[in-house]
Short mmCIF file of N, CA and C in Angstrom, two decimals:
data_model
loop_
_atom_site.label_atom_id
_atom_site.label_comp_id
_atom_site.label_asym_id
_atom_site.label_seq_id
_atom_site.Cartn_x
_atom_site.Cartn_y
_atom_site.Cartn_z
N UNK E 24 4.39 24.88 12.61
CA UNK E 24 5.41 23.86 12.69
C UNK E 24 4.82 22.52 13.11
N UNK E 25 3.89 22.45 14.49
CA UNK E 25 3.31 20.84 14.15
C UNK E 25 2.38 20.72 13.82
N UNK E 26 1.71 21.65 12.54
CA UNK E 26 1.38 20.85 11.38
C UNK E 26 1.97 19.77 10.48
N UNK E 27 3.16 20.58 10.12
CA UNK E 27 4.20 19.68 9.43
C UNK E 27 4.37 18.15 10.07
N UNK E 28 4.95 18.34 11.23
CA UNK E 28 4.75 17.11 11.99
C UNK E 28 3.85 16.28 12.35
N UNK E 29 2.93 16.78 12.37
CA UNK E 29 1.44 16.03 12.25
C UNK E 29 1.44 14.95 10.70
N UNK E 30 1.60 15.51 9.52
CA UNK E 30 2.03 15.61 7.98
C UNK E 30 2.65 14.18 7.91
N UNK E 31 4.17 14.98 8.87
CA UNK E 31 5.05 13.71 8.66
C UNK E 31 4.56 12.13 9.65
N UNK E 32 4.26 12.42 10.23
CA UNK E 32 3.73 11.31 11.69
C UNK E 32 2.78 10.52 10.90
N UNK E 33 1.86 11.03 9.80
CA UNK E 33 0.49 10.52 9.04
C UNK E 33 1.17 9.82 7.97
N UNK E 34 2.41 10.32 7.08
CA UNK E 34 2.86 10.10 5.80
C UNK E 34 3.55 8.54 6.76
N UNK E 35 4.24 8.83 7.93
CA UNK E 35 5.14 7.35 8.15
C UNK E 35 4.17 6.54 8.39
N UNK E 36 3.44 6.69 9.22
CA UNK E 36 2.13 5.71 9.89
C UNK E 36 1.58 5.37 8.42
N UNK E 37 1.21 5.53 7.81
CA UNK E 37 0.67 5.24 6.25
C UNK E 37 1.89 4.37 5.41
N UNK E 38 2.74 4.60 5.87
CA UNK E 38 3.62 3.75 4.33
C UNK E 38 3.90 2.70 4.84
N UNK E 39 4.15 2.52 6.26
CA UNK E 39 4.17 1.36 7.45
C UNK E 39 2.61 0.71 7.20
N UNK E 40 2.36 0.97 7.43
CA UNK E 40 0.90 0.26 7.60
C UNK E 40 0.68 -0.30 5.79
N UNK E 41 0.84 0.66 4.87
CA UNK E 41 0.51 0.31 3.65
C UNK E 41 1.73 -0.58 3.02
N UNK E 42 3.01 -0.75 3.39
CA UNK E 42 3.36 -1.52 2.91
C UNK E 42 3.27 -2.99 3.66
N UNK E 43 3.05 -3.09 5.33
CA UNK E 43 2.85 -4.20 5.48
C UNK E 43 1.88 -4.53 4.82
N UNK E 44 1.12 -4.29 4.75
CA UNK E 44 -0.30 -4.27 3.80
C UNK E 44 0.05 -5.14 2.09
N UNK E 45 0.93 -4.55 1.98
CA UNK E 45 1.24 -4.98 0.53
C UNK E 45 2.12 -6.03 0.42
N UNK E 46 3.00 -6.22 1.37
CA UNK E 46 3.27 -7.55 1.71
C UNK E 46 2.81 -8.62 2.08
N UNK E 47 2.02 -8.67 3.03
CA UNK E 47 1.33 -9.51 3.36
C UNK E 47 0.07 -10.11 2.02
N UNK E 48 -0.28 -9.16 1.59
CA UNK E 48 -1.19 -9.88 0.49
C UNK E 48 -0.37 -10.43 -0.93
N UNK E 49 0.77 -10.05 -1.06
CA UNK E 49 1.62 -10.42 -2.29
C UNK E 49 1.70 -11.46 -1.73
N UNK E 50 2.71 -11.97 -0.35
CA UNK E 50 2.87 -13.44 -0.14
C UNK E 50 1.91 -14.05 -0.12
N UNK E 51 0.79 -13.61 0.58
CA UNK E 51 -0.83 -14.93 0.32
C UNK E 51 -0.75 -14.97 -1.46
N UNK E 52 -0.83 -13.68 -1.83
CA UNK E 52 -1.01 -14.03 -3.50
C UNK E 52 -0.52 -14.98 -4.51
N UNK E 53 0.83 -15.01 -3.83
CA UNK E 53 1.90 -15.88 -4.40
C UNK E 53 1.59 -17.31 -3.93
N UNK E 54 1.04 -17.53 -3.02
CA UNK E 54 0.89 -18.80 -2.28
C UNK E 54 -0.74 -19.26 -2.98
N UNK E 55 -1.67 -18.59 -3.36
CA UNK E 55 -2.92 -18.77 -3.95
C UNK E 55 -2.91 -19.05 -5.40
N UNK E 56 -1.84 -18.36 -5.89
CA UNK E 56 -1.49 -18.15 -7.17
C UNK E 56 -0.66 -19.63 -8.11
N UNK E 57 0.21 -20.55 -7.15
CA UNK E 57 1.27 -21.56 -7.29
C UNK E 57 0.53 -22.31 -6.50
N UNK E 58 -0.87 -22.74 -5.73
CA UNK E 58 -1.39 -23.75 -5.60
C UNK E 58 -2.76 -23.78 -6.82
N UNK E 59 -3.06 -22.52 -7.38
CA UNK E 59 -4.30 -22.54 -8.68
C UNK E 59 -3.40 -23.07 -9.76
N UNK E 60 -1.90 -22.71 -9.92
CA UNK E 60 -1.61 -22.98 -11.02
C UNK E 60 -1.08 -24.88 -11.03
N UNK E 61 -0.74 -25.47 -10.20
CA UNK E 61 -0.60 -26.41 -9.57
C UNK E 61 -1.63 -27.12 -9.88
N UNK E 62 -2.57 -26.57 -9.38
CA UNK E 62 -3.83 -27.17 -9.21
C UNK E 62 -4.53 -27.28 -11.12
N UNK E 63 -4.39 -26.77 -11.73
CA UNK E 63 -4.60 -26.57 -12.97
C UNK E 63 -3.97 -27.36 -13.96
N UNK E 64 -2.62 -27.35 -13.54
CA UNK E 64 -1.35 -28.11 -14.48
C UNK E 64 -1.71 -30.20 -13.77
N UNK E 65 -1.80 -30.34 -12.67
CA UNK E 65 -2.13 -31.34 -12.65
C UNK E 65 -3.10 -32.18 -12.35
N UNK E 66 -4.24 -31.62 -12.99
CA UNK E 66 -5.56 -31.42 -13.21
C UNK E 66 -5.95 -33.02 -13.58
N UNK E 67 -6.87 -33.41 -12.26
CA UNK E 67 -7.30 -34.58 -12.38
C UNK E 67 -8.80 -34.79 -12.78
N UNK E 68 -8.75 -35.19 -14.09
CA UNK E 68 -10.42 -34.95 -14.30
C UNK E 68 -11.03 -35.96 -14.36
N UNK E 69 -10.88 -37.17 -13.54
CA UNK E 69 -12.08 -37.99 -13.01
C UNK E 69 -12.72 -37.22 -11.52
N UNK E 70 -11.46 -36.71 -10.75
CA UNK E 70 -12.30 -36.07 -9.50
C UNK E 70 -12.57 -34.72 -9.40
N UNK E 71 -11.91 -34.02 -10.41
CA UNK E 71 -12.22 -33.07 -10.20
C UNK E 71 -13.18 -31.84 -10.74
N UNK E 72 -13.81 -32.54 -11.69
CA UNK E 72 -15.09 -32.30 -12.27
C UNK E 72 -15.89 -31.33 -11.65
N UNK E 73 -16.45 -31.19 -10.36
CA UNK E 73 -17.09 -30.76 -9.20
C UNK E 73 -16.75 -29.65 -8.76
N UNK E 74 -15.20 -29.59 -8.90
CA UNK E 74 -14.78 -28.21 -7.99
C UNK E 74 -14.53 -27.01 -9.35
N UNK E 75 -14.73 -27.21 -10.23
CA UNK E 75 -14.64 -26.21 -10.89
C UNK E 75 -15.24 -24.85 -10.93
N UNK E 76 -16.45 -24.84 -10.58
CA UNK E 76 -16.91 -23.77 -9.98
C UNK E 76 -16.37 -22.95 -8.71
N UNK E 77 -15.98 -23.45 -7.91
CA UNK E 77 -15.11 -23.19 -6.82
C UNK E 77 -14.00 -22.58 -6.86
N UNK E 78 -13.31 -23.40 -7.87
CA UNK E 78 -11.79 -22.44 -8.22
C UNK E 78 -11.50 -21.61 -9.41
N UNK E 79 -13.33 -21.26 -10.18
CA UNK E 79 -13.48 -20.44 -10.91
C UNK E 79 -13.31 -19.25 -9.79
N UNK E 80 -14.45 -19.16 -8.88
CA UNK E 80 -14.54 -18.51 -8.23
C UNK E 80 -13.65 -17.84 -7.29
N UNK E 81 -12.54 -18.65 -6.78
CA UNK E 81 -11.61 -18.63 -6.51
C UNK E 81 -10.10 -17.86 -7.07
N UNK E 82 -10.52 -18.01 -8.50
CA UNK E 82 -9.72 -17.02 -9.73
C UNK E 82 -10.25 -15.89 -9.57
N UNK E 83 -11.24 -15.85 -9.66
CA UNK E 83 -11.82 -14.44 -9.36
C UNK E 83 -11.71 -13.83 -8.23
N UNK E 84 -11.74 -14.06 -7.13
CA UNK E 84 -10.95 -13.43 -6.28
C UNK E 84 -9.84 -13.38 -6.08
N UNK E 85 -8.73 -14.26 -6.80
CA UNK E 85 -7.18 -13.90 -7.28
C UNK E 85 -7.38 -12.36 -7.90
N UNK E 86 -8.19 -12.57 -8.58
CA UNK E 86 -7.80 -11.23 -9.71
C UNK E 86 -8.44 -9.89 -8.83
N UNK E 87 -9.10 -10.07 -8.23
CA UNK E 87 -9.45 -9.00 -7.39
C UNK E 87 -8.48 -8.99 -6.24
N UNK E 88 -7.31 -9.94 -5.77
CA UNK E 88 -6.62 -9.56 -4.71
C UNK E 88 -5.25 -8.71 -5.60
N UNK E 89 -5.08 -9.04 -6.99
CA UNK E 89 -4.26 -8.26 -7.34
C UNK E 89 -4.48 -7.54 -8.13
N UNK E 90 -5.85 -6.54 -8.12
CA UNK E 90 -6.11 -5.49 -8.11
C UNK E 90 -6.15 -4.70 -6.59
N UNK E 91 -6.38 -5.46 -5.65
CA UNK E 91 -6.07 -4.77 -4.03
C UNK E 91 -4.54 -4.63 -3.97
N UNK E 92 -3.96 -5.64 -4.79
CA UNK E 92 -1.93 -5.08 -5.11
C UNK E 92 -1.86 -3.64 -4.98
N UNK E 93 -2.99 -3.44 -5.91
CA UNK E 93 -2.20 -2.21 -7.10
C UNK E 93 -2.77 -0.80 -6.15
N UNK E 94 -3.93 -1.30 -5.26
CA UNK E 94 -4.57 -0.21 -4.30
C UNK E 94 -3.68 -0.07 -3.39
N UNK E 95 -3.03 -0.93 -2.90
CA UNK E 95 -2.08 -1.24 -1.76
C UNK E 95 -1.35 -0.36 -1.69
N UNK E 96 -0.12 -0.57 -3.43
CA UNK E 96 0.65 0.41 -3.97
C UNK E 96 0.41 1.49 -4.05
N UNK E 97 -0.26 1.98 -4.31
CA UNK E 97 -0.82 3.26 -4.27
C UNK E 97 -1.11 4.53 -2.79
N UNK E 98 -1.76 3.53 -2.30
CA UNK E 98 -1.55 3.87 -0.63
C UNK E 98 -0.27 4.11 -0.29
N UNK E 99 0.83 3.42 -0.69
CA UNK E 99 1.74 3.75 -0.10
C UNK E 99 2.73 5.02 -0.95
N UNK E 100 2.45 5.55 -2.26
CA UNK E 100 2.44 6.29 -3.06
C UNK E 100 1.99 8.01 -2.23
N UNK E 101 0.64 7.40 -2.20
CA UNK E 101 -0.02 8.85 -1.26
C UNK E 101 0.68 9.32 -0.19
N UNK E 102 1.05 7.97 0.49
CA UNK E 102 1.54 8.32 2.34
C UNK E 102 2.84 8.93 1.42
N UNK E 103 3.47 8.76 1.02
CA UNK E 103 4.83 9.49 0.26
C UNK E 103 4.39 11.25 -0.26
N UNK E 104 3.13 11.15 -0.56
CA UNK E 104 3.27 12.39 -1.27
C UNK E 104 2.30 13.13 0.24
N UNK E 105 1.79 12.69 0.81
CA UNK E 105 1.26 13.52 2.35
C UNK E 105 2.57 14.32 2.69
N UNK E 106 3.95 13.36 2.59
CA UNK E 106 5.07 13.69 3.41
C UNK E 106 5.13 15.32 2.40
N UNK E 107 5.15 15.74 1.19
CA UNK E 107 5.86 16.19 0.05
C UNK E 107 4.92 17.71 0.15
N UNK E 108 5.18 18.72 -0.31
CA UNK E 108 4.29 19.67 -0.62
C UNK E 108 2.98 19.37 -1.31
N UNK E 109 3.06 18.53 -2.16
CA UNK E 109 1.85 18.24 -3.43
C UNK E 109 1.33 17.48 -2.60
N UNK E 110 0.85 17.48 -1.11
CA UNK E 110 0.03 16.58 -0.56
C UNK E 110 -1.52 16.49 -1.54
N UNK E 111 -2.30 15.55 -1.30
CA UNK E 111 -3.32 15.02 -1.91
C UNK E 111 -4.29 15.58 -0.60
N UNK E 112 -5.63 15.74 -0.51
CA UNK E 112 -7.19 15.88 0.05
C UNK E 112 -6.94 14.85 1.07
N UNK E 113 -7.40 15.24 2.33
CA UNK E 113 -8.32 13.75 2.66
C UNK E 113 -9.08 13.35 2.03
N UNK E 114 -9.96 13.96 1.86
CA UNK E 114 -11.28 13.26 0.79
C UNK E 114 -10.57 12.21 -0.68
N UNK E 115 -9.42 12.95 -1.02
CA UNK E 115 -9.08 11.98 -2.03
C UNK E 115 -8.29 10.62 -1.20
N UNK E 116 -7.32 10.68 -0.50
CA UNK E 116 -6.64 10.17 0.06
C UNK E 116 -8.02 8.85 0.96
N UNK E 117 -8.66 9.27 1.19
CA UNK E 117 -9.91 8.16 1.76
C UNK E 117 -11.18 7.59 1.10
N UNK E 118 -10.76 8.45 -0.52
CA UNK E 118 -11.75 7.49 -1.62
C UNK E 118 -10.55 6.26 -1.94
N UNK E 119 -9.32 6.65 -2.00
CA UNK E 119 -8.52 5.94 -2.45
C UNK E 119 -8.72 4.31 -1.40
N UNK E 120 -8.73 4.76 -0.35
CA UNK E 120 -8.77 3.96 0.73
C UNK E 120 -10.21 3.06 0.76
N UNK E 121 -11.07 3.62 0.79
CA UNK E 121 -12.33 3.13 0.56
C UNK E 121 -12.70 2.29 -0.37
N UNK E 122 -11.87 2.49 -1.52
CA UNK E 122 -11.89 1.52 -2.74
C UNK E 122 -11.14 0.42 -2.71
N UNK E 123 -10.17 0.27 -1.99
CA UNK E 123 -9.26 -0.84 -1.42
C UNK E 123 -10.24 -1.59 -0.52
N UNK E 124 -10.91 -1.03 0.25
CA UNK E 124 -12.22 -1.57 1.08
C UNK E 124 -13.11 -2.52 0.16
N UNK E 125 -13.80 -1.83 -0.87
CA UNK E 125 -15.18 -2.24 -1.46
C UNK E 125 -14.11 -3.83 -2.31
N UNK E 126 -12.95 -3.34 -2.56
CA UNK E 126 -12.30 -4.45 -3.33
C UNK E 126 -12.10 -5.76 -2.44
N UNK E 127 -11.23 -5.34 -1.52
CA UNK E 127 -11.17 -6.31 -0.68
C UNK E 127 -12.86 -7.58 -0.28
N UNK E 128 -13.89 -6.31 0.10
CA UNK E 128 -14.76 -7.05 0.53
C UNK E 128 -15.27 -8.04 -0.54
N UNK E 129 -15.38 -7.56 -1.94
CA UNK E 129 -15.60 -8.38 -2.92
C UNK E 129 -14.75 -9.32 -3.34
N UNK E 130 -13.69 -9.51 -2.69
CA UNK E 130 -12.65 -10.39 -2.90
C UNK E 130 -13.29 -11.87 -1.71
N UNK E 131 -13.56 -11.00 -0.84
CA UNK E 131 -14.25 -12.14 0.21
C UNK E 131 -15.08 -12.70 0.03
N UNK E 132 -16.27 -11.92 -0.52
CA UNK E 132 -17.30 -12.36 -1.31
C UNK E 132 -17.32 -13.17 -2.02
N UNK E 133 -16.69 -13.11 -3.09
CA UNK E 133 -16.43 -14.08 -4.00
C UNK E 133 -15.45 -15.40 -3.35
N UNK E 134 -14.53 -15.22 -2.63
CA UNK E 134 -14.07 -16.33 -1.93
C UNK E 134 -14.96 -17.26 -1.19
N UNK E 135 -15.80 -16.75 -0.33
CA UNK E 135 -16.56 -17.09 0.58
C UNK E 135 -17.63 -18.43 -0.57
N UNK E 136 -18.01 -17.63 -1.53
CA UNK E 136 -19.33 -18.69 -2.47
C UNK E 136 -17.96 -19.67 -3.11
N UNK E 137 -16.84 -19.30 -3.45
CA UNK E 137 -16.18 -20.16 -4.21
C UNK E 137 -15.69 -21.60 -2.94
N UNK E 138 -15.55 -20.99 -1.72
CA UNK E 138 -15.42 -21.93 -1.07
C UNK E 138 -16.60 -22.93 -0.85
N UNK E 139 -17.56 -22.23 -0.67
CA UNK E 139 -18.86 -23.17 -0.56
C UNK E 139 -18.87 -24.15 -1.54
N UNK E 140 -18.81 -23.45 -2.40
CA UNK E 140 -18.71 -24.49 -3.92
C UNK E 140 -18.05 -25.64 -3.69
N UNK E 141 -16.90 -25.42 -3.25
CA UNK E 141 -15.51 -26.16 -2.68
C UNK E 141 -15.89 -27.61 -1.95
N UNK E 142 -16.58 -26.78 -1.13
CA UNK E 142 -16.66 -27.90 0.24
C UNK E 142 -17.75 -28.57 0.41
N UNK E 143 -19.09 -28.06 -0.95
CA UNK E 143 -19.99 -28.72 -1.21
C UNK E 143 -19.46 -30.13 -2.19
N UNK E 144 -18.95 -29.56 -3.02
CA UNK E 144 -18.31 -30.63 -4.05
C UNK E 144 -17.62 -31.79 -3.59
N UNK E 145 -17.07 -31.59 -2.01
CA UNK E 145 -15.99 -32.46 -1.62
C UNK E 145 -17.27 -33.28 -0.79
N UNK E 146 -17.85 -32.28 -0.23
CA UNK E 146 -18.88 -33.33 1.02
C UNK E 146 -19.78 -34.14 -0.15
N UNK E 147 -20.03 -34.25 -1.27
CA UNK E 147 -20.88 -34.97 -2.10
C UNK E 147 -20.11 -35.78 -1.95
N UNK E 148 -18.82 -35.78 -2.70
CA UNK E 148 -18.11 -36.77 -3.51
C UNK E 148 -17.16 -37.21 -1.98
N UNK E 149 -17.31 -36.50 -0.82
CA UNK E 149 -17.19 -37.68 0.19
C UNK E 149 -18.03 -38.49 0.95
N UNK E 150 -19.52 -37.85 0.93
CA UNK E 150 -20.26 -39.00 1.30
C UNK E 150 -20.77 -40.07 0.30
N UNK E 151 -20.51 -40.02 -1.25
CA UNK E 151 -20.78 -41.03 -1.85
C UNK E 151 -19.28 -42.10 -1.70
N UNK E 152 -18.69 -41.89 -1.22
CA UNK E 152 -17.41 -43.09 -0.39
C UNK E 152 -18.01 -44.25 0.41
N UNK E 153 -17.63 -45.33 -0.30
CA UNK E 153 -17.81 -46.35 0.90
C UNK E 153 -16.27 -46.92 1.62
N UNK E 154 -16.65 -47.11 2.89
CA UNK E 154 -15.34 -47.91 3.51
C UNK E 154 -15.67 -48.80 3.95
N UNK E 155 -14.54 -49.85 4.13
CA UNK E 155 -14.62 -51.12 4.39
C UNK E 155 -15.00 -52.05 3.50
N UNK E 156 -15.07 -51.91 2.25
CA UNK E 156 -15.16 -52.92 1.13
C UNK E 156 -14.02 -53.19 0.51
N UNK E 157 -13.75 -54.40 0.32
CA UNK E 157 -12.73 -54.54 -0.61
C UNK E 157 -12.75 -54.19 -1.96
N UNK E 158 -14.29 -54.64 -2.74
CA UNK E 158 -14.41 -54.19 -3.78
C UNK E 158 -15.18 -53.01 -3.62
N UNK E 159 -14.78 -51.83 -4.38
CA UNK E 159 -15.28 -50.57 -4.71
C UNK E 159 -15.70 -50.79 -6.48
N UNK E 160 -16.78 -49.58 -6.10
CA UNK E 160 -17.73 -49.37 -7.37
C UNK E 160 -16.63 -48.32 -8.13
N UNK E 161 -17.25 -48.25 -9.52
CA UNK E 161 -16.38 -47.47 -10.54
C UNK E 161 -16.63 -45.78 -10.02
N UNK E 162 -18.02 -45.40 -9.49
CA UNK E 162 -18.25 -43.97 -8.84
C UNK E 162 -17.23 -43.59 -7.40
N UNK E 163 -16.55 -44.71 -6.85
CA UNK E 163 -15.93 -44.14 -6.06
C UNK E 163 -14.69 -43.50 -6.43
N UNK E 164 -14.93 -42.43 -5.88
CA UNK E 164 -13.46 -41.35 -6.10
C UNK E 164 -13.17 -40.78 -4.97
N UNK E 165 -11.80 -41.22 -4.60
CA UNK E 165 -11.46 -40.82 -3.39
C UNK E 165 -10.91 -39.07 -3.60
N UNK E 166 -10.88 -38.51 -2.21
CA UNK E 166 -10.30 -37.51 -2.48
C UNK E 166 -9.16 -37.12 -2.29
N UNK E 167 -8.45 -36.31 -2.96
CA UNK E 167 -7.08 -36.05 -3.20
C UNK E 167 -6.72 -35.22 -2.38
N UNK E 168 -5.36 -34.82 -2.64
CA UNK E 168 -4.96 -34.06 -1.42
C UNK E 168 -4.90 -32.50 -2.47
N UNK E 169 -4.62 -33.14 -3.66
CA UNK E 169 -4.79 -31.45 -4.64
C UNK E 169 -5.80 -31.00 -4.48
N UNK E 170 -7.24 -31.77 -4.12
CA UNK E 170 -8.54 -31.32 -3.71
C UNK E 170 -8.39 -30.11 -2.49
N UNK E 171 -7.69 -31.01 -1.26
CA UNK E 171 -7.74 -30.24 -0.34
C UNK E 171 -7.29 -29.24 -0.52
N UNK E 172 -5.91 -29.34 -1.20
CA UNK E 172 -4.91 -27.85 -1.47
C UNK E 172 -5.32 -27.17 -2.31
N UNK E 173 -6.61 -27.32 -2.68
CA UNK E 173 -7.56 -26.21 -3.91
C UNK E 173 -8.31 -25.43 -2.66
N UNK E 174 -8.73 -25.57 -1.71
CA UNK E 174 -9.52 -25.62 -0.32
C UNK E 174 -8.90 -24.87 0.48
N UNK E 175 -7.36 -25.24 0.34
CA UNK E 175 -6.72 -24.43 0.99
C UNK E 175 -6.33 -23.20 0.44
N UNK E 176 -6.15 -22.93 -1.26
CA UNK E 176 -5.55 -21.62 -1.84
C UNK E 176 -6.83 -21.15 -1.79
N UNK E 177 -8.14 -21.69 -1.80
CA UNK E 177 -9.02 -20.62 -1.39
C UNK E 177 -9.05 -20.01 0.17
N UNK E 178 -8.76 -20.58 0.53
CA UNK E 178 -9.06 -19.79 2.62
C UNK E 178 -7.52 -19.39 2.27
N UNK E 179 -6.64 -19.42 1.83
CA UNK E 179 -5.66 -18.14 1.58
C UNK E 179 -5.94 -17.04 0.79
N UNK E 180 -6.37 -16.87 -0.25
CA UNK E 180 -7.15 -15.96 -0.68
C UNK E 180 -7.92 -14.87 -0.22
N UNK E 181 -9.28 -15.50 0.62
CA UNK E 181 -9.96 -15.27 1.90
C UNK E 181 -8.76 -14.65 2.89
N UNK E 182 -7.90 -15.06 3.41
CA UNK E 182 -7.47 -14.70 4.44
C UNK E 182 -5.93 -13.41 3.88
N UNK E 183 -6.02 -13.08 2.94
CA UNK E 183 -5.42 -12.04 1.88
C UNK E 183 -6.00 -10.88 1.72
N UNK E 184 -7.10 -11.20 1.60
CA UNK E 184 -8.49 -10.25 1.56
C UNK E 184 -8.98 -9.46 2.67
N UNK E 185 -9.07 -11.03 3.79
CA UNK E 185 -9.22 -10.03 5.10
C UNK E 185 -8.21 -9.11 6.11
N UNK E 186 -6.79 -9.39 5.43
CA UNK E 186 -5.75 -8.67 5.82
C UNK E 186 -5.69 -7.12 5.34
N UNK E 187 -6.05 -7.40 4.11
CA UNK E 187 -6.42 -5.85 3.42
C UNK E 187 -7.34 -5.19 3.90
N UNK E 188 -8.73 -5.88 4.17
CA UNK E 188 -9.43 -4.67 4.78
C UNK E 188 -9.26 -4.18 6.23
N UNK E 189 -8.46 -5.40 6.95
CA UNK E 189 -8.13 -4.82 8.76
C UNK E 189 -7.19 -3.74 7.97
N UNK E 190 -6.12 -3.52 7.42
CA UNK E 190 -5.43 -2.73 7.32
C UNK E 190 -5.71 -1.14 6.74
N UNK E 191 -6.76 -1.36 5.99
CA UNK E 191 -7.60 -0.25 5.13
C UNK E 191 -8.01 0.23 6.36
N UNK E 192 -9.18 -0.29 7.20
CA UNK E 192 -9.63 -0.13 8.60
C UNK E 192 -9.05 0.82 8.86
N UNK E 193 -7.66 0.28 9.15
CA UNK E 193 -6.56 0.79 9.91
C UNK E 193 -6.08 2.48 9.36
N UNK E 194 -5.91 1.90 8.20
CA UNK E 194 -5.71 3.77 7.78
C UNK E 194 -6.73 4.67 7.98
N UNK E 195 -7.64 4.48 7.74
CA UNK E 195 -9.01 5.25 7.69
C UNK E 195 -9.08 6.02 9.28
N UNK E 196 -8.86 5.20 10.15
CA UNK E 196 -8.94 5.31 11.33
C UNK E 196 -7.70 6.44 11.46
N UNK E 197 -6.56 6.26 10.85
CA UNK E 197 -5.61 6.86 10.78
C UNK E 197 -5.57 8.11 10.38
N UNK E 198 -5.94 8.64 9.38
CA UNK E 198 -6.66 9.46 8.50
C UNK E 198 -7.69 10.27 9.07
N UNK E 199 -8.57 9.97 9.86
CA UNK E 199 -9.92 10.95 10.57
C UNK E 199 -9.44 11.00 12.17
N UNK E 200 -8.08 10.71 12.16
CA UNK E 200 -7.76 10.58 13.70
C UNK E 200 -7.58 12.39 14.33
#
């Protein structure tokens, strides 16, 4: 009998944990997702030439945070079927988990160089700024604030990513407890 309860205690602790999990990265997603597309649709190409690499990179870890969606979902799929007779392995139940891991981290990864990209592009094209002239040269390009908010859907991204793996953490821990 507290086996079962053990069962059930693992299946709730898991769908709790996995759906905050899946919330929390849908809203960053959504928020990464409507500043790239933003950022795309009013696409300034005298300044923004530079950051393209950045918010290539940056796409690419979009697409890897919503493939961590679909791991998310799933997690919380399993914790449902732990509760059910047709429970699943640990061993399966913590490859599943583990792969939400390797995703996540590559989501960071790739955030991490896309930001560099980012903030290299901006520190060029802000130290070639002069102030205090009235007349400016045709190379000066100030920076925008869509710049910044490209800067920013990346460290949301990043910070989407690192929510998923504290939470993966979290099950795993949960799981070999």
């Amino acid at each position: 009998m507290s086996d079962k309860i053990d069962f059930q205690s693992l299946s709730f602790g898991m769908k709790r944990i996995g759906w905050i999990r899946f919330w929390v990265q849908s809203i960053l997603g959504v928020v990464v997702a409507a500043v790239l597309l933003f950022s795309n649709v009013v696409n300034n190409s005298e300044g923004q030439l530079g950051l393209t690499p950045g918010l290539s990179l940056t796409t690419i870890s979009l697409i890897l945070l919503l493939f961590s969606l679909w791991q998310g979902w799933l997690i919380v799929r399993t914790a449902r079927a732990i509760a059910s007779n047709a429970r699943p392995s640990r061993g399966q139940t913590s490859k599943l988990i583990k792969r939400g891991l390797v995703v996540d981290l590559l989501g960071i990864l790739f955030g991490l160089i896309g930001y560099q990209a980012l903030m290299g592009a901006l520190f060029i094209q802000a130290s070639s700024q002069t102030t205090g002239q009235l007349i400016t040269a045709t190379s000066d390009i100030p920076i925008t604030g869509l710049e910044i908010l490209s800067v920013l859907s990346n460290t949301q991204v990043i910070a989407a990513h690192f929510f998923g793996l504290c939470f993966s953490l979290l099950l795993l821990r949960r799981i070999y407890k």
